[in-house]
PDB file of C-alpha atoms in Angstrom:
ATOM      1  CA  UNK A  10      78.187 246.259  90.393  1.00  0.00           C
ATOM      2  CA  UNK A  11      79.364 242.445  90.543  1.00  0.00           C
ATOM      3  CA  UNK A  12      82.243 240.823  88.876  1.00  0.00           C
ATOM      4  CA  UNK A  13      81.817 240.323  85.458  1.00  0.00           C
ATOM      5  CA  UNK A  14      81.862 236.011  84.689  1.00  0.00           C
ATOM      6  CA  UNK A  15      84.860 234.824  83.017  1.00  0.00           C
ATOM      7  CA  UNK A  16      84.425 234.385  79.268  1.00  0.00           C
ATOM      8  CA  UNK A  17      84.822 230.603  78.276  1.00  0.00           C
ATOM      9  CA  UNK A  18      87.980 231.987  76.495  1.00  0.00           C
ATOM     10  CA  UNK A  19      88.931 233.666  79.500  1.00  0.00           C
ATOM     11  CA  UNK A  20      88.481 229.994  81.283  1.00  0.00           C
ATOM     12  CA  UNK A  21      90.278 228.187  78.761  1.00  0.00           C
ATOM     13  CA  UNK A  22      93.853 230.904  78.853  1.00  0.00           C
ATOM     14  CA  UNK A  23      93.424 230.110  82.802  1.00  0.00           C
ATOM     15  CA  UNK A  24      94.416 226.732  82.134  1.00  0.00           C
ATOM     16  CA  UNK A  25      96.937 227.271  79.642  1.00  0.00           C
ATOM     17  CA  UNK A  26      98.223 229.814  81.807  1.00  0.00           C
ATOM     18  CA  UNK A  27      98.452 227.404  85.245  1.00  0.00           C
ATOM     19  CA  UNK A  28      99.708 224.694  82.777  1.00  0.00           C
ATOM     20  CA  UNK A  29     102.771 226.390  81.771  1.00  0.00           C
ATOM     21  CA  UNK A  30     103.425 227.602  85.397  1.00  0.00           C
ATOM     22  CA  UNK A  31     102.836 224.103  86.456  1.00  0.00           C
ATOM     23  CA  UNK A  32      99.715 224.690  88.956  1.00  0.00           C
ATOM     24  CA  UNK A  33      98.424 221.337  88.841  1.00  0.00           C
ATOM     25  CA  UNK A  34      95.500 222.976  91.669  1.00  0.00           C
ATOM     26  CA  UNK A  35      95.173 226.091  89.727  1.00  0.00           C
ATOM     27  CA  UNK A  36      94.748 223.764  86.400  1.00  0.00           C
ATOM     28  CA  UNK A  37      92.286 221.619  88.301  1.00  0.00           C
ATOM     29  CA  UNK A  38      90.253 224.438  89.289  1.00  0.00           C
ATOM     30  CA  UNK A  39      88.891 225.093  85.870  1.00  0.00           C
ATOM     31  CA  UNK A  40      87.814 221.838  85.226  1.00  0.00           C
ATOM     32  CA  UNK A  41      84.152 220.702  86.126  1.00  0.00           C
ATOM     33  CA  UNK A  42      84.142 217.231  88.544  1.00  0.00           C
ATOM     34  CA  UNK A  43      82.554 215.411  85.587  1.00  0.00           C
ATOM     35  CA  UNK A  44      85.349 216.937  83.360  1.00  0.00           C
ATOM     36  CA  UNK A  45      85.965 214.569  80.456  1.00  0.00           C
ATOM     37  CA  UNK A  46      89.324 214.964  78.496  1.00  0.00           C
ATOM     38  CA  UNK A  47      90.077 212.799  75.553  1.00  0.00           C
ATOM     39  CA  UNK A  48      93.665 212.806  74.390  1.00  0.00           C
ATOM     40  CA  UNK A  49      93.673 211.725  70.644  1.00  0.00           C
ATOM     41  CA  UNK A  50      94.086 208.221  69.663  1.00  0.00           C
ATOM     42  CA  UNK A  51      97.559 207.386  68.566  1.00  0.00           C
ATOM     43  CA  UNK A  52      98.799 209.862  71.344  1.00  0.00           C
ATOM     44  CA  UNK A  53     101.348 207.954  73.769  1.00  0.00           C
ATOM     45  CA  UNK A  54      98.787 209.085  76.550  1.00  0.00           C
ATOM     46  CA  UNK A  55      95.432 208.075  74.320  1.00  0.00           C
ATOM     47  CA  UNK A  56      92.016 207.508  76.118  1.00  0.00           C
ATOM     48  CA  UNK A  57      89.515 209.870  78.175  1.00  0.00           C
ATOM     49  CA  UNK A  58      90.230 210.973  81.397  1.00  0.00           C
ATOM     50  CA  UNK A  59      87.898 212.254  84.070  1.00  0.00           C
ATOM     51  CA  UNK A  60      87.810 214.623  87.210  1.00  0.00           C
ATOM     52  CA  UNK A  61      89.931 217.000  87.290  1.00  0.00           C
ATOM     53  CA  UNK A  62      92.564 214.783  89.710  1.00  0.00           C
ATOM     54  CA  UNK A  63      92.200 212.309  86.978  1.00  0.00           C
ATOM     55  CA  UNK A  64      93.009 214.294  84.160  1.00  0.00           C
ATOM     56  CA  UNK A  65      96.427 215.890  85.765  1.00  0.00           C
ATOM     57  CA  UNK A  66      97.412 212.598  87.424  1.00  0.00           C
ATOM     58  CA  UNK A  67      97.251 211.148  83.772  1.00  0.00           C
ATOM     59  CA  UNK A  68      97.619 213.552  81.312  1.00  0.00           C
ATOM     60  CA  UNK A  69      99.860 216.475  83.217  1.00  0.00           C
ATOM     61  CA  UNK A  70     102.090 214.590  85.642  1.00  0.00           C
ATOM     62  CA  UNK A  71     102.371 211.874  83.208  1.00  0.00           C
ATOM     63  CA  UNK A  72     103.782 214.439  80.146  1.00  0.00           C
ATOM     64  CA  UNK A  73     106.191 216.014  82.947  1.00  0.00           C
ATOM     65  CA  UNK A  74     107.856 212.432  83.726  1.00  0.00           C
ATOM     66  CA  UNK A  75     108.644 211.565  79.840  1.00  0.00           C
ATOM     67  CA  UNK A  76     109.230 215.131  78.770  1.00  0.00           C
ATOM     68  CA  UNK A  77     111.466 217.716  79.348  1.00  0.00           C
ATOM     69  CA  UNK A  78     109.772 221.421  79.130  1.00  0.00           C
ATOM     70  CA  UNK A  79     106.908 220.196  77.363  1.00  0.00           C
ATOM     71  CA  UNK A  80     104.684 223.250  76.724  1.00  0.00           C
ATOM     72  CA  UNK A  81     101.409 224.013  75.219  1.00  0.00           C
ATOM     73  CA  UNK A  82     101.671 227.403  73.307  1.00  0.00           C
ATOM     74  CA  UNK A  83      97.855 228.761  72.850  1.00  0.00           C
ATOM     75  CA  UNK A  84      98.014 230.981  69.791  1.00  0.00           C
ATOM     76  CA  UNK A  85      94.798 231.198  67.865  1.00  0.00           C
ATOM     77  CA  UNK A  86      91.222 231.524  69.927  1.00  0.00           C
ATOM     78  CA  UNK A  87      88.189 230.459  68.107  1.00  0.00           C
ATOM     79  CA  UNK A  88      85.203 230.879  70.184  1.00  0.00           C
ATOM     80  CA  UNK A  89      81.763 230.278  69.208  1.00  0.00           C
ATOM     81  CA  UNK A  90      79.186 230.316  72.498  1.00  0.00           C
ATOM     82  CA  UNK A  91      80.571 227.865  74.770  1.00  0.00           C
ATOM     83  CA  UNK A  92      83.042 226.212  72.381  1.00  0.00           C
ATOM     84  CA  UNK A  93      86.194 227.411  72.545  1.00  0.00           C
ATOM     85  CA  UNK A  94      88.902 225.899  69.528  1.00  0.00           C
ATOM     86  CA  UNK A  95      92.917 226.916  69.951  1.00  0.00           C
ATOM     87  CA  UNK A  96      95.238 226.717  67.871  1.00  0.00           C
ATOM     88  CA  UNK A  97      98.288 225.745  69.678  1.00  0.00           C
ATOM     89  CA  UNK A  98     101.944 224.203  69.783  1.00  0.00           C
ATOM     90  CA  UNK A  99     103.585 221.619  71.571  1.00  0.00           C
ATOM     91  CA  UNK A 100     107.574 221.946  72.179  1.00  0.00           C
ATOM     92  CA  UNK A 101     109.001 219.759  74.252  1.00  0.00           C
ATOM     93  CA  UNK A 102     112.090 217.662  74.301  1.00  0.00           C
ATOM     94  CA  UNK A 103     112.044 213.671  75.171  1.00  0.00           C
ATOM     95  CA  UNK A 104     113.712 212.102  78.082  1.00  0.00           C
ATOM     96  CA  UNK A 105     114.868 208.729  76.743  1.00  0.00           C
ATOM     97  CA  UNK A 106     115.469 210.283  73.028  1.00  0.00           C
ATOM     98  CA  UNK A 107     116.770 213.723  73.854  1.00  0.00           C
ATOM     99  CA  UNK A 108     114.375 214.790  70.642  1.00  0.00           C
ATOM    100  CA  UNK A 109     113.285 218.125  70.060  1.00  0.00           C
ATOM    101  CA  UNK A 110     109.297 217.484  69.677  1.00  0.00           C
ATOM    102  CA  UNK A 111     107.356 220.876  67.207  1.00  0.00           C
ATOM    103  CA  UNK A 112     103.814 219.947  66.476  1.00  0.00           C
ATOM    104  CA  UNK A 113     100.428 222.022  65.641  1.00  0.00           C
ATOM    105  CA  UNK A 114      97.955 221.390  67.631  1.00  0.00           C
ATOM    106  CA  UNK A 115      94.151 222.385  67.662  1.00  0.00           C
ATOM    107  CA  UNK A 116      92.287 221.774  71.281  1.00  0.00           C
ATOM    108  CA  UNK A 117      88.140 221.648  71.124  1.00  0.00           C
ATOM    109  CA  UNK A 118      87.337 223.516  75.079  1.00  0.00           C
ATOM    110  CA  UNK A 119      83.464 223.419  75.943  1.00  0.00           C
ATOM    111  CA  UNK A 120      83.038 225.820  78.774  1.00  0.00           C
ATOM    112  CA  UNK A 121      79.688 225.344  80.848  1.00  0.00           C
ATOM    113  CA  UNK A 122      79.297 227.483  84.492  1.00  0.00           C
ATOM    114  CA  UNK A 123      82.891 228.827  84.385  1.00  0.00           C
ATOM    115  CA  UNK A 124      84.550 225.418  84.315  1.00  0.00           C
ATOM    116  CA  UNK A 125      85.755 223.240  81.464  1.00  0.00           C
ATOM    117  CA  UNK A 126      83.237 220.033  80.629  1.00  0.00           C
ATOM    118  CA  UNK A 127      85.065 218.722  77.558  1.00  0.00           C
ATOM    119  CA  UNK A 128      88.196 218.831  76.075  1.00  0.00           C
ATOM    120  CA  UNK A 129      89.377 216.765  72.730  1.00  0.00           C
ATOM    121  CA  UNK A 130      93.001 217.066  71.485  1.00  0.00           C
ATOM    122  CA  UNK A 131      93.744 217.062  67.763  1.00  0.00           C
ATOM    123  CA  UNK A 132      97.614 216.286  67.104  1.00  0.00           C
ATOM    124  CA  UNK A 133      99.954 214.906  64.332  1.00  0.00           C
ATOM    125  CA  UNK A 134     100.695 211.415  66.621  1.00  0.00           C
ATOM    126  CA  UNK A 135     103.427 210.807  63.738  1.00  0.00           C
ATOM    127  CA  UNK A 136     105.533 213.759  65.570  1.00  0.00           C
ATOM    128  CA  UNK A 137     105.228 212.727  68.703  1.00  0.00           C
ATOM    129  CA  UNK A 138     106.071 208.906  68.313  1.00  0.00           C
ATOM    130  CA  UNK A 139     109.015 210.107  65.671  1.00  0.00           C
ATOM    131  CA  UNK A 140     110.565 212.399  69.282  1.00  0.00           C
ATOM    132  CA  UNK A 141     109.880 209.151  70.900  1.00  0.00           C
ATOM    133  CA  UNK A 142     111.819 206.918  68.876  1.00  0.00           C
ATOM    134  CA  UNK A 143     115.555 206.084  69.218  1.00  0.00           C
TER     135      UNK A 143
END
């Protein structure tokens, strides 16, 4: 008897999982080479990012140098074939501010041969840019 494939769920907590230990080649891993990540416009780090170097360079490293502790809490799975939705939280604190950031997120995951192929990030922007203001 083989191992049993990861789930796409099971794909998308890996991430989550290497993102909060800070893994950036355990996070990279689950993402396919023609990965494309779209942060949401209004988002201090807006645009889509691709390959998997591309998307922590930009997106990962990028959060670590203007945040302190900034976290992605997964809470809520919603998985329907390969599309996996969470539910999540972003705490954080800002470097040049020193203000708390509490948001809801929701995260759209498409899962295709084990990796990640698409990700799209829904967040209130107004939160983030109020943590970021003096």
């Amino acid at each position: 008897m083989g191992l049993t494939p990861e789930s796409p769920a099971d794909v998308v907590r890996r991430q989550y999982l290497a993102s909060a230990a800070g893994d950036l080649d355990a996070l990279r891993a689950t993402l396919a080479p023609d990965v494309e990540w779209t942060e949401m416009a209004g988002f201090p780090l807006a645009g889509t990012y691709r390959t998997p170097v591309g998307v922590t360079t930009h997106v990962m490293e990028a959060l670590g140098a203007d945040w302190d502790d900034w976290a992605a809490h997964d809470d809520t799975y919603v998985v329907d074939g390969e599309n996996v939705v969470v539910l999540a939280r972003y705490t954080a604190k800002n470097r040049v501010t020193g203000k708390a950031l509490a948001a809801r997120v929701a995260h759209h995951f498409v899962v295709r041969g084990g990796l990640i192929v698409r990700f799209e990030q829904f967040v209130d922007t107004a939160l983030v840019r109020d943590a970021m203001t003096p």
